[in-house]
XYZ file of C-alpha atoms in Angstrom:
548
model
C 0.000 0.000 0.000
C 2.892 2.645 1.091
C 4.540 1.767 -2.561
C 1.117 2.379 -4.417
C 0.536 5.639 -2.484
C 3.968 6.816 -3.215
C 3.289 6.343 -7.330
C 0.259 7.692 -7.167
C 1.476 10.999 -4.779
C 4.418 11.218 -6.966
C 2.191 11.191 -10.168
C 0.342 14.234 -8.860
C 3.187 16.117 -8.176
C 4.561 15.895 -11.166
C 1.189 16.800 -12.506
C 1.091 20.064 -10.786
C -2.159 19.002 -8.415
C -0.699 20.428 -5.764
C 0.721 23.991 -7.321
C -1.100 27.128 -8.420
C -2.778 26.582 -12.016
C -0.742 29.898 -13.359
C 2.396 27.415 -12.236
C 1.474 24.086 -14.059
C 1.700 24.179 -18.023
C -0.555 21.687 -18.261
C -2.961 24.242 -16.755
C -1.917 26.832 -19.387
C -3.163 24.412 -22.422
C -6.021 25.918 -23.828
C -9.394 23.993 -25.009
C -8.847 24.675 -28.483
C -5.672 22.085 -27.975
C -7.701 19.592 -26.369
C -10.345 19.963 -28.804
C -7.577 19.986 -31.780
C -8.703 17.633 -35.412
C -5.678 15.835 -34.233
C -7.268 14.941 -30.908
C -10.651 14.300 -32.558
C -9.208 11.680 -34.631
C -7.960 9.954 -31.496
C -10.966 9.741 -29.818
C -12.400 8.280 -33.264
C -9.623 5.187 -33.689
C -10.160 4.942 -30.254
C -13.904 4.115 -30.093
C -13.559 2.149 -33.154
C -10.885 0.001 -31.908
C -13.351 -0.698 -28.388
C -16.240 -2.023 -30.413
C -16.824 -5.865 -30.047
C -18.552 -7.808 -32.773
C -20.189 -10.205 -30.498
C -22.927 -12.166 -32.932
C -23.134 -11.965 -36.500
C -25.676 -14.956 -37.543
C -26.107 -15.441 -41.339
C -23.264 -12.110 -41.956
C -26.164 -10.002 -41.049
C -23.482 -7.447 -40.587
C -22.616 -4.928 -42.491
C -26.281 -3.660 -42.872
C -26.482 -3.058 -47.085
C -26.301 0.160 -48.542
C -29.847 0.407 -50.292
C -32.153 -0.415 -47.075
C -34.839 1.793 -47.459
C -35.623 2.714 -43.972
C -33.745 1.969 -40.568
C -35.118 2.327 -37.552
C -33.028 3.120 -34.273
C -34.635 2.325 -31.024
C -33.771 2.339 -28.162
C -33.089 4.183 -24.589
C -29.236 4.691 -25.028
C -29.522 5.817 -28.943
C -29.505 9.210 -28.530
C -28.068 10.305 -24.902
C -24.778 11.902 -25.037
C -24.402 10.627 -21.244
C -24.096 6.942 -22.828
C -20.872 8.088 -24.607
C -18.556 9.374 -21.441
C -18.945 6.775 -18.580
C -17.533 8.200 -15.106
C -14.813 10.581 -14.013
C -14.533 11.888 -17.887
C -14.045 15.244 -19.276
C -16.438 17.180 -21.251
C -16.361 16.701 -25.020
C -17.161 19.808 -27.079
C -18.887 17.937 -29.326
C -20.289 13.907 -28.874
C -21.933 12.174 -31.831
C -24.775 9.473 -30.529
C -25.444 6.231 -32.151
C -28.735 7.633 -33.528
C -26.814 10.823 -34.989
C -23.679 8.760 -36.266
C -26.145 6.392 -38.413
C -27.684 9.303 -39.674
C -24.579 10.867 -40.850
C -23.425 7.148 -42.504
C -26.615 6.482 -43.900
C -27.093 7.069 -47.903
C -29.398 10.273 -48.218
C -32.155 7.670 -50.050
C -32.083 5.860 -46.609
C -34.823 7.008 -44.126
C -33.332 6.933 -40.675
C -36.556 6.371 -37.747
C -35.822 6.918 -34.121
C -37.810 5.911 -30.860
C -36.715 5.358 -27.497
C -38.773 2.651 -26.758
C -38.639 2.264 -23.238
C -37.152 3.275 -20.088
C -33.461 2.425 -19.038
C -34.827 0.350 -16.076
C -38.086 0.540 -14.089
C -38.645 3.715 -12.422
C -35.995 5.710 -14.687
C -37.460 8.085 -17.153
C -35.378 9.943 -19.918
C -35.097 13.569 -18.233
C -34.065 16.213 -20.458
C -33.597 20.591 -19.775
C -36.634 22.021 -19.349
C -37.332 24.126 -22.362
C -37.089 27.656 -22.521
C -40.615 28.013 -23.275
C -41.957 26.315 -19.741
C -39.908 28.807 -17.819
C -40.459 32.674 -16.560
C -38.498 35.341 -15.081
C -40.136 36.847 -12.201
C -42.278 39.711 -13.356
C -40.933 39.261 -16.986
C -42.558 37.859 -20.080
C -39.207 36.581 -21.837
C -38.668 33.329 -21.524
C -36.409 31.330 -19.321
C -34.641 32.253 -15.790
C -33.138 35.005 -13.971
C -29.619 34.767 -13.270
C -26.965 35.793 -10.925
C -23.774 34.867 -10.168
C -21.542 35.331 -7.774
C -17.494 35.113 -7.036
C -17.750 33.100 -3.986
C -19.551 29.698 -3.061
C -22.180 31.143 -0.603
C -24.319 33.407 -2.840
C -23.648 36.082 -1.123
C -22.849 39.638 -1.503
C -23.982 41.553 -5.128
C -23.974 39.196 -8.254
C -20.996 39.246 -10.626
C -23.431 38.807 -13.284
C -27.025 39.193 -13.935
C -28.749 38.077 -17.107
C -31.571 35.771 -18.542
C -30.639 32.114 -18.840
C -33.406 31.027 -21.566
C -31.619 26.996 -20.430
C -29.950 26.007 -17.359
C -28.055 23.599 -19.583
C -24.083 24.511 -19.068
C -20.969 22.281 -19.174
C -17.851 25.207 -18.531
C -15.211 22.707 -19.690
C -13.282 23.263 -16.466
C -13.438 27.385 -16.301
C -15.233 29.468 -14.556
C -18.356 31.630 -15.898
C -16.949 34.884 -14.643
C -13.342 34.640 -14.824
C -12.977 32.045 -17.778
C -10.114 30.979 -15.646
C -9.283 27.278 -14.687
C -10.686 25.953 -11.400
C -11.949 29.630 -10.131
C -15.018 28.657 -7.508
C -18.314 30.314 -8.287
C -22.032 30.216 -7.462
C -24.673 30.918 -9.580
C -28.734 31.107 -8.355
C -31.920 30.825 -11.302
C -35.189 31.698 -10.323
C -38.889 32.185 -11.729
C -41.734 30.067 -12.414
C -42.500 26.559 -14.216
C -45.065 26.288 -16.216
C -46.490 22.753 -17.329
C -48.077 22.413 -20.708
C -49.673 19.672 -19.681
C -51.291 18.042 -16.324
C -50.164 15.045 -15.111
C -47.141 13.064 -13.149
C -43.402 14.895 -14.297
C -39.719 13.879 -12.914
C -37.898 17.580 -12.064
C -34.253 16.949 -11.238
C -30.634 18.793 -11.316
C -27.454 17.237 -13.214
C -24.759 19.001 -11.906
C -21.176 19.249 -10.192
C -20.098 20.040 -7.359
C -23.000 21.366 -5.168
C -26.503 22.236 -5.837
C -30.043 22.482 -4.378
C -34.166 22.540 -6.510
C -36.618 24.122 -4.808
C -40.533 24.270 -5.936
C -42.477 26.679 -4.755
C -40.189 27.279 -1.593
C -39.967 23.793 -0.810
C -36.291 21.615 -1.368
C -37.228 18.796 -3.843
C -33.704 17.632 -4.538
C -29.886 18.364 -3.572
C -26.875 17.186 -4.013
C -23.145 18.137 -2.479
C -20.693 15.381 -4.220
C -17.379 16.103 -4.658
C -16.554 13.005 -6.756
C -18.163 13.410 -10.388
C -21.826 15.048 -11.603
C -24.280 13.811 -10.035
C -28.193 13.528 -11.085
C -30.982 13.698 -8.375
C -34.614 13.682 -9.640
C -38.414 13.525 -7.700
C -41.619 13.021 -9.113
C -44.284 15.727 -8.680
C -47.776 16.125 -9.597
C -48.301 19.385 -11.680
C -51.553 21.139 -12.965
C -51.141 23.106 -16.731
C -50.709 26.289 -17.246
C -50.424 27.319 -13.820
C -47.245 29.018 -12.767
C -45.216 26.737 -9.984
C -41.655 29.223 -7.960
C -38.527 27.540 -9.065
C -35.227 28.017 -7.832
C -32.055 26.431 -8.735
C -28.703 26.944 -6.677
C -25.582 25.669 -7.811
C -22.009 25.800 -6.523
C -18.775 24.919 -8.155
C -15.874 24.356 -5.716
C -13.189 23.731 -8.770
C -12.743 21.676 -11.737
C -15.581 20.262 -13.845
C -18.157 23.123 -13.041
C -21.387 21.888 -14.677
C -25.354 21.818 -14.089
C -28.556 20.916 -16.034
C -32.144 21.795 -14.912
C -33.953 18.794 -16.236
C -37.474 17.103 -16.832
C -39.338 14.549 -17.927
C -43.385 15.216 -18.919
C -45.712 12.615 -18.870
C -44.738 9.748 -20.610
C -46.632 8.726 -23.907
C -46.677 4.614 -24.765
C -42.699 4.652 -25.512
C -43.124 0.810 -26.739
C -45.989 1.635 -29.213
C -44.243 4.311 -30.680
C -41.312 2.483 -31.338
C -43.276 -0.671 -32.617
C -45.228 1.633 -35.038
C -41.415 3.042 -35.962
C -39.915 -0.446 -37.068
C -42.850 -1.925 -38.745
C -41.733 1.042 -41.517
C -37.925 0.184 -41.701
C -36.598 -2.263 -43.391
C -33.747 -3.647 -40.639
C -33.927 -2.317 -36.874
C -31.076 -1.152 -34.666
C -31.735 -1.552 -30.989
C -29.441 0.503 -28.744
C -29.956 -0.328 -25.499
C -27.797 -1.268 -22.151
C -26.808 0.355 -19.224
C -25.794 4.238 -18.134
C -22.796 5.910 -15.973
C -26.373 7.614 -14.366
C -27.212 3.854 -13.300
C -23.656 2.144 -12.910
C -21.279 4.051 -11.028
C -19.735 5.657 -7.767
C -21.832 6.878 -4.757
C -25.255 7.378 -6.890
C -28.670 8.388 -5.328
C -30.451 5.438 -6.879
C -31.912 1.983 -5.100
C -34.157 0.513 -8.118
C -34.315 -3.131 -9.557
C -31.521 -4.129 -10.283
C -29.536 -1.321 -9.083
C -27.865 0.188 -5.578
C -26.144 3.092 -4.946
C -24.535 2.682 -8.532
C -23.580 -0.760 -7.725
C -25.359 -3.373 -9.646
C -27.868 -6.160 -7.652
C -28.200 -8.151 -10.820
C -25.950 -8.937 -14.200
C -29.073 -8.958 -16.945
C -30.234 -6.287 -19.237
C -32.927 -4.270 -17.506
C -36.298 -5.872 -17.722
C -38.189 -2.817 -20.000
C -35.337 -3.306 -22.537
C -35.825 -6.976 -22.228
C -39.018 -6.807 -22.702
C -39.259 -3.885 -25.931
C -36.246 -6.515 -27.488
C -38.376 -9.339 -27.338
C -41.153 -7.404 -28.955
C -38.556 -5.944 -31.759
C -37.695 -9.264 -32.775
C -41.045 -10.365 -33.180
C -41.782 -8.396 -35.799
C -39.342 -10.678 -38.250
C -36.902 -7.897 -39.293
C -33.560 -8.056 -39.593
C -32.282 -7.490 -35.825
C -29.423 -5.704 -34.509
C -28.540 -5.024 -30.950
C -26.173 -2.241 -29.970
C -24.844 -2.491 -25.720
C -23.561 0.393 -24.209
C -22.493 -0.320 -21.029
C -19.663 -0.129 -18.648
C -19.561 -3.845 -16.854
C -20.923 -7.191 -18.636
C -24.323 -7.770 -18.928
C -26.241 -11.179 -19.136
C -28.439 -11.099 -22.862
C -29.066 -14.729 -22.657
C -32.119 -14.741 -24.967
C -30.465 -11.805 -27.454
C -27.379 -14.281 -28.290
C -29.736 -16.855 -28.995
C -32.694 -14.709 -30.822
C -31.113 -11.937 -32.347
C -28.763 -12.477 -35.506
C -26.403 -9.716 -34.693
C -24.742 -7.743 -31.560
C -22.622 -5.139 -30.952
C -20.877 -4.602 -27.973
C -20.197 -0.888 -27.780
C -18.782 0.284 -24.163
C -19.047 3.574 -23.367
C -17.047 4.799 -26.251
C -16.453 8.701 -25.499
C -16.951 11.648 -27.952
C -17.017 9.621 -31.357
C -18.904 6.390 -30.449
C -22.309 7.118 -32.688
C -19.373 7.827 -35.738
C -17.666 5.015 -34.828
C -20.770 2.497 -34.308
C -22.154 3.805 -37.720
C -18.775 2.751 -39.187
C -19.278 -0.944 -38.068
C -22.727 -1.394 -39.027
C -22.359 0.044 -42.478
C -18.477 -2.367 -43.435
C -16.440 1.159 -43.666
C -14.622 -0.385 -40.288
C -14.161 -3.725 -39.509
C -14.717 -4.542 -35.710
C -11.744 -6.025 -34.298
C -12.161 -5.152 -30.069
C -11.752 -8.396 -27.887
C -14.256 -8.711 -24.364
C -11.769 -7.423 -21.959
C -14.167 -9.460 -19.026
C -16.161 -12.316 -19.148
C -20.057 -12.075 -20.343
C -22.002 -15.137 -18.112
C -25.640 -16.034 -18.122
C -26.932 -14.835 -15.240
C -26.015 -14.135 -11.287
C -26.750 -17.866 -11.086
C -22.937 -18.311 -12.553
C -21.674 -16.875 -10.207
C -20.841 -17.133 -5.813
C -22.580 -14.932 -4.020
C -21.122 -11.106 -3.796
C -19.838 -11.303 -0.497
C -17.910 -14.434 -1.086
C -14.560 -12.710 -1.824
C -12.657 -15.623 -3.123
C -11.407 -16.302 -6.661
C -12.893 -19.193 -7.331
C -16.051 -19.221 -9.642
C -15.062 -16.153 -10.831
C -13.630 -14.691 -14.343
C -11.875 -16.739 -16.790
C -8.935 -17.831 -14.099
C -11.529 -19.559 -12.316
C -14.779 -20.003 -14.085
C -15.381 -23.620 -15.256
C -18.207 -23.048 -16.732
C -19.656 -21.840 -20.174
C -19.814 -18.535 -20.680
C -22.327 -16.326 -22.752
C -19.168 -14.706 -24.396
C -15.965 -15.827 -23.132
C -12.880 -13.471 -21.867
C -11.107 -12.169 -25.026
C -13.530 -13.028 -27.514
C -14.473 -11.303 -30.730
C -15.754 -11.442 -34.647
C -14.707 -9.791 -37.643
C -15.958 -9.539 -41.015
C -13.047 -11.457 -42.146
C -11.358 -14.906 -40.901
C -7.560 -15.901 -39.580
C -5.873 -18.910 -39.401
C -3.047 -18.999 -36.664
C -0.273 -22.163 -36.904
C 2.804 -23.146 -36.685
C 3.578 -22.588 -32.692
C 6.991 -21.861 -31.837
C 8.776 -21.638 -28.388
C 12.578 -20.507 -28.238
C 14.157 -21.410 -25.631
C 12.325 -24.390 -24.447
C 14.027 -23.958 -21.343
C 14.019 -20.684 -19.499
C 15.982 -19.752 -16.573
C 14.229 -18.133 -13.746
C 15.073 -14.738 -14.360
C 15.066 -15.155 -18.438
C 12.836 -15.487 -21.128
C 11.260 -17.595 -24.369
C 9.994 -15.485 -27.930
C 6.362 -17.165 -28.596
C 5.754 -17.057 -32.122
C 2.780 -18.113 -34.807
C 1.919 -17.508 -38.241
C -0.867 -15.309 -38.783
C -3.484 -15.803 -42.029
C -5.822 -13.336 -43.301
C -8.112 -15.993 -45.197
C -11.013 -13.912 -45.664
C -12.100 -11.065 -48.511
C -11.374 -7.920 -46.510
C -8.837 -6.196 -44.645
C -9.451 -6.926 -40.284
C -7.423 -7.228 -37.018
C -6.604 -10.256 -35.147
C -5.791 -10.426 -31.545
C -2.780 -13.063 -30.897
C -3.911 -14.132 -27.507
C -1.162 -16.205 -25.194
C -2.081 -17.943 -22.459
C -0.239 -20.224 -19.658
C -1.356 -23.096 -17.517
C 0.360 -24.240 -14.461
C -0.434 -28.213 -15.069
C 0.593 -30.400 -11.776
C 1.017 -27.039 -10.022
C 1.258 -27.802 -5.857
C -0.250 -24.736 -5.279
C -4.108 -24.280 -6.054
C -3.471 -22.315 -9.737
C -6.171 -20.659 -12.438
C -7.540 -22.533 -15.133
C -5.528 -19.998 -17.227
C -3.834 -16.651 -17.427
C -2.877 -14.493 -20.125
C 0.345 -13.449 -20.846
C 0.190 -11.319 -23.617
C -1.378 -10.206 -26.774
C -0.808 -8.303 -29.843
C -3.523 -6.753 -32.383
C -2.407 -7.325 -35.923
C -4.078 -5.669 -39.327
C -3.696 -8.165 -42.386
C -5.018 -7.376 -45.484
C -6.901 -10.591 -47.432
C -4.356 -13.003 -48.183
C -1.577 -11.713 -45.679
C 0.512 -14.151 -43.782
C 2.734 -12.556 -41.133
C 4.452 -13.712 -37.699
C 3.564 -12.623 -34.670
C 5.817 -12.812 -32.080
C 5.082 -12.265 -28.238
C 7.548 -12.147 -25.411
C 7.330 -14.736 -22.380
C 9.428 -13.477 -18.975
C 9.700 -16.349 -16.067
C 9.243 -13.407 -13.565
C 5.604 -13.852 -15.310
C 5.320 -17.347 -14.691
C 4.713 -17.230 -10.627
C 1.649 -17.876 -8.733
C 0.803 -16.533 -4.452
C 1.922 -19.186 -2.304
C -0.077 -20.124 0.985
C 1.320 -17.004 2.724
C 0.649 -14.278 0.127
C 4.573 -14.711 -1.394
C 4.514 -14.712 -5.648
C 6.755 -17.520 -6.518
C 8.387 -18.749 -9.689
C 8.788 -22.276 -9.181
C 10.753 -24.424 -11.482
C 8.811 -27.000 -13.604
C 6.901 -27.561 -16.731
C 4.424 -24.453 -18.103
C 1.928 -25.521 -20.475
C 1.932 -22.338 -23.754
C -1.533 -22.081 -25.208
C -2.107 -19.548 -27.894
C -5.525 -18.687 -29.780
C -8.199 -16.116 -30.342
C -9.738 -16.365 -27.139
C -9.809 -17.882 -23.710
C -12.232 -20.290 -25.317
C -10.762 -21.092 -28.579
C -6.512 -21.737 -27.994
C -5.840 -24.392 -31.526
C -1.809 -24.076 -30.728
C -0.299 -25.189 -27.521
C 3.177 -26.339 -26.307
C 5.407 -26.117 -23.370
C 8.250 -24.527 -21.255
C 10.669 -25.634 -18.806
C 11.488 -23.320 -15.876
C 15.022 -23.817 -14.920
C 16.152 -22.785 -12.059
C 20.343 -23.145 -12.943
C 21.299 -22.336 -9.094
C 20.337 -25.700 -8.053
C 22.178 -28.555 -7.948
């Protein structure tokens, strides 16, 4: 622990945390570098190279260019909050599935979107109130009056008055007044609400670092996180037309200063709206999964399925389960999109629907990237980085803190997708396992080596997975452990050798009293495309060249 806390310390030091921002250059680079093409292309190789191709039944994938219609449903299709996960920056621009299939789509090609459905049971899509709802006291302009202040207490005269039409602002790190990095501010909105319709609405705040709702002079939600945004909502009962006082404080302590004054009217049928959307297209994209708003640290949630951020159960929320099953009813051409941040259990998509996507959260460029897959101009070529199981029933219970059961190391069962496993549109053949030296001293090494085919019609990537197995171990050992990997792009036709590196020091397992141990002896070499498909295997001795 003192080692790790000295890294991490020294890390931030050298990082500036702990100096003035007008003494840290890193402070000094402005947005426009962040934001540079050059950076933008990152993000986009990035998110392409995260995407998993987990199903493709019959090659439903890529979709062809002269569909007629698509329609995109689904919860997670069009939130920019599906893109960024936790602790992440703010992008100045995100692309959402829905908006990168638009873009990739040929202009003959009529693009449909629904949501569908909620994320889970009791979450409704919120969204900022519209300008129109709101009213400055005593003014007929729409949206709030503003003030803000240079301090964190609201106190004293406002550095800055002026009608907000949206409470809808993401500062990128600055402050409002200053435009400098990390200066603290508060900022108060008030006037009135005003429904268009009757009936049951969800009011709640988005924001960072501090804030508190109040309607009509009651608190109906606050937050004071210092971690990441947080989003606290309440249902409330509220009449048309009539005018309901609204006030919004927010305080920013430092970095990330950001806050959204959000809604959600009275839900129409989502699922008949969507149904009514994909009996028009001519293939369907679901995009569905989980949300950092769901899955994360220290959230104000308890719902089915969910707890504080932490999950209660591994399978895909039962309203998307549900509007899935009704999708693929309908006889289309199917194909599910997941954006989520931790595996999820879609038992009866891998075995109903022809052809899933396993997205992440894939930051600023994910829609763009996503479109890129679905339509051939990218071939996918990510590997599951975790194991994908059935259900909870895989699985020891949560408090059982032991190993065993548990990921590929230890899981002797069959997964639903198995650690490191992923399609392309194309197909490699590995062969021809080498090992050099077959003997390794304990503080040496052996080169692992295979020939690498591109046998398919396009250009892809395949992931050279290596794997060891400690066969006849003494010591209770995993099933397996990787050792290495390397992504390689072939073109069709392209043999090359990949070559991966094998260190003894790697080679050790925990004895009885906590103590990693390289132990001389055979080591069984098992290379493949997955944890669940290794064709080439050999072996290695450990030598320990002390002994006598």
């Amino acid at each position: 622990i003192d080692r790790s806390v000295e890294r991490l310390f020294a890390a931030r030091f050298r990082l500036g945390m702990f100096d003035p921002p007008e003494q840290v250059p890193y402070a000094q680079i402005p947005y426009e570098v962040v934001d540079s093409p050059r950076h933008r292309a990152l993000a986009l190789q990035a998110a392409r190279e995260t995407l998993v191709l987990l199903k493709n039944e019959g090659k439903l994938l890529p979709l062809p260019g002269n569909l007629r219609a698509i329609a995109v449903i689904g919860p997670n299709a069009d939130s920019p909050d599906v893109l960024l996960g936790n602790y992440n920056g703010t992008p100045a621009t995100t692309t959402t599935p829905l908006a990168g299939i638009r873009q990739k789509a040929l202009p003959s090609t009529r693009v449909y979107y629904a949501p569908g459905c909620t994320l889970a049971e009791g979450v409704v899509p919120l969204q900022p109130i519209p300008a129109a709802c709101l009213r400055p006291a005593g003014g007929s302009r729409a949206g709030l009056m503003a003030h803000y202040y240079a301090n964190t207490e609201l106190e004293g005269e406002p550095a800055l008055a002026r009608i907000d039409r949206l409470v809808d602002f993401a500062w990128k790190d600055t402050s409002p007044l200053t435009g400098r990095w990390g200066d603290p501010f508060s900022a108060r909105w008030t006037g009135s609400l005003i429904p268009p319709q009757s009936g049951t609405y969800r009011l709640g705040v988005y924001g960072h670092s501090g804030y508190r709702l109040y309607l009509d002079g009651e608190i109906l939600v606050e937050d004071g996180s210092i971690h990441h945004p947080v989003l606290a909502s309440a249902e409330v009962q509220l009449e048309a037309r009539r005018l309901y006082r609204l006030c919004l404080e927010h305080v920013s302590c430092g970095l990330d200063p950001q806050v959204q004054l959000l809604w959600a009217p009275p839900l129409p049928d989502l699922a008949a709206q969507a149904l009514e959307v994909a009996g028009r297209a001519d293939a369907i994209v679901a995009v569905m999964g989980l949300s950092p708003r769901l899955e994360g640290e220290e959230l104000p949630i308890k719902l089915e399925g969910f707890a504080g951020g932490d999950r209660t159960d591994i399978a895909l929320p039962e309203p998307q389960e549900r509007l899935l099953q009704q999708l693929a009813a309908l006889g289309k051409p199917l194909v599910l999109v997941l954006l989520n941040g931790s595996a999820l259990a879609v038992s009866w998509a891998a075995e109903h629907v022809p052809a899933i996507v396993e997205a992440w959260y894939p930051g600023q460029a994910g829609g763009e990237a996503l479109a890129e897959v679905l339509f051939g101009e990218y071939n996918p070529g990510g590997r599951l980085p975790v194991t994908f199981y059935h259900s909870l029933d895989d699985l020891p219970p949560f408090e059982d803190y032991r190993m065993e059961g548990r990921t590929y190391r230890f899981f002797d069962g069959q997964p639903l997708f198995p650690f490191g496993y992923g399609l392309s549109y194309t197909e490699f053949r590995l062969e021809n396992l080498r090992i050099a030296p077959v003997d390794v001293p304990l503080g040496g090494q052996a080169t692992v080596s295979v020939d690498v085919t591109n046998i398919g019609d396009r250009s892809g990537d395949e992931v050279v997975q290596l794997y060891v197995r400690h066969a006849g171990a003494a010591a209770p050992s995993p099933i397996q452990e990787l050792k290495g990997f390397s992504r390689t792009t072939l073109q069709p036709g392209e043999r090359r050798t990949v070559s991966l590196v094998l260190k003894a020091g790697q080679l050790g397992m925990y004895d009885e009293g906590g103590q990693y141990v390289v132990q001389p002896g055979s080591v069984e070499v098992l290379v493949g495309s997955s944890s669940a498909d290794l064709p080439l295997a050999g072996r290695l001795q450990i030598v320990d060249q002390g002994a006598h």
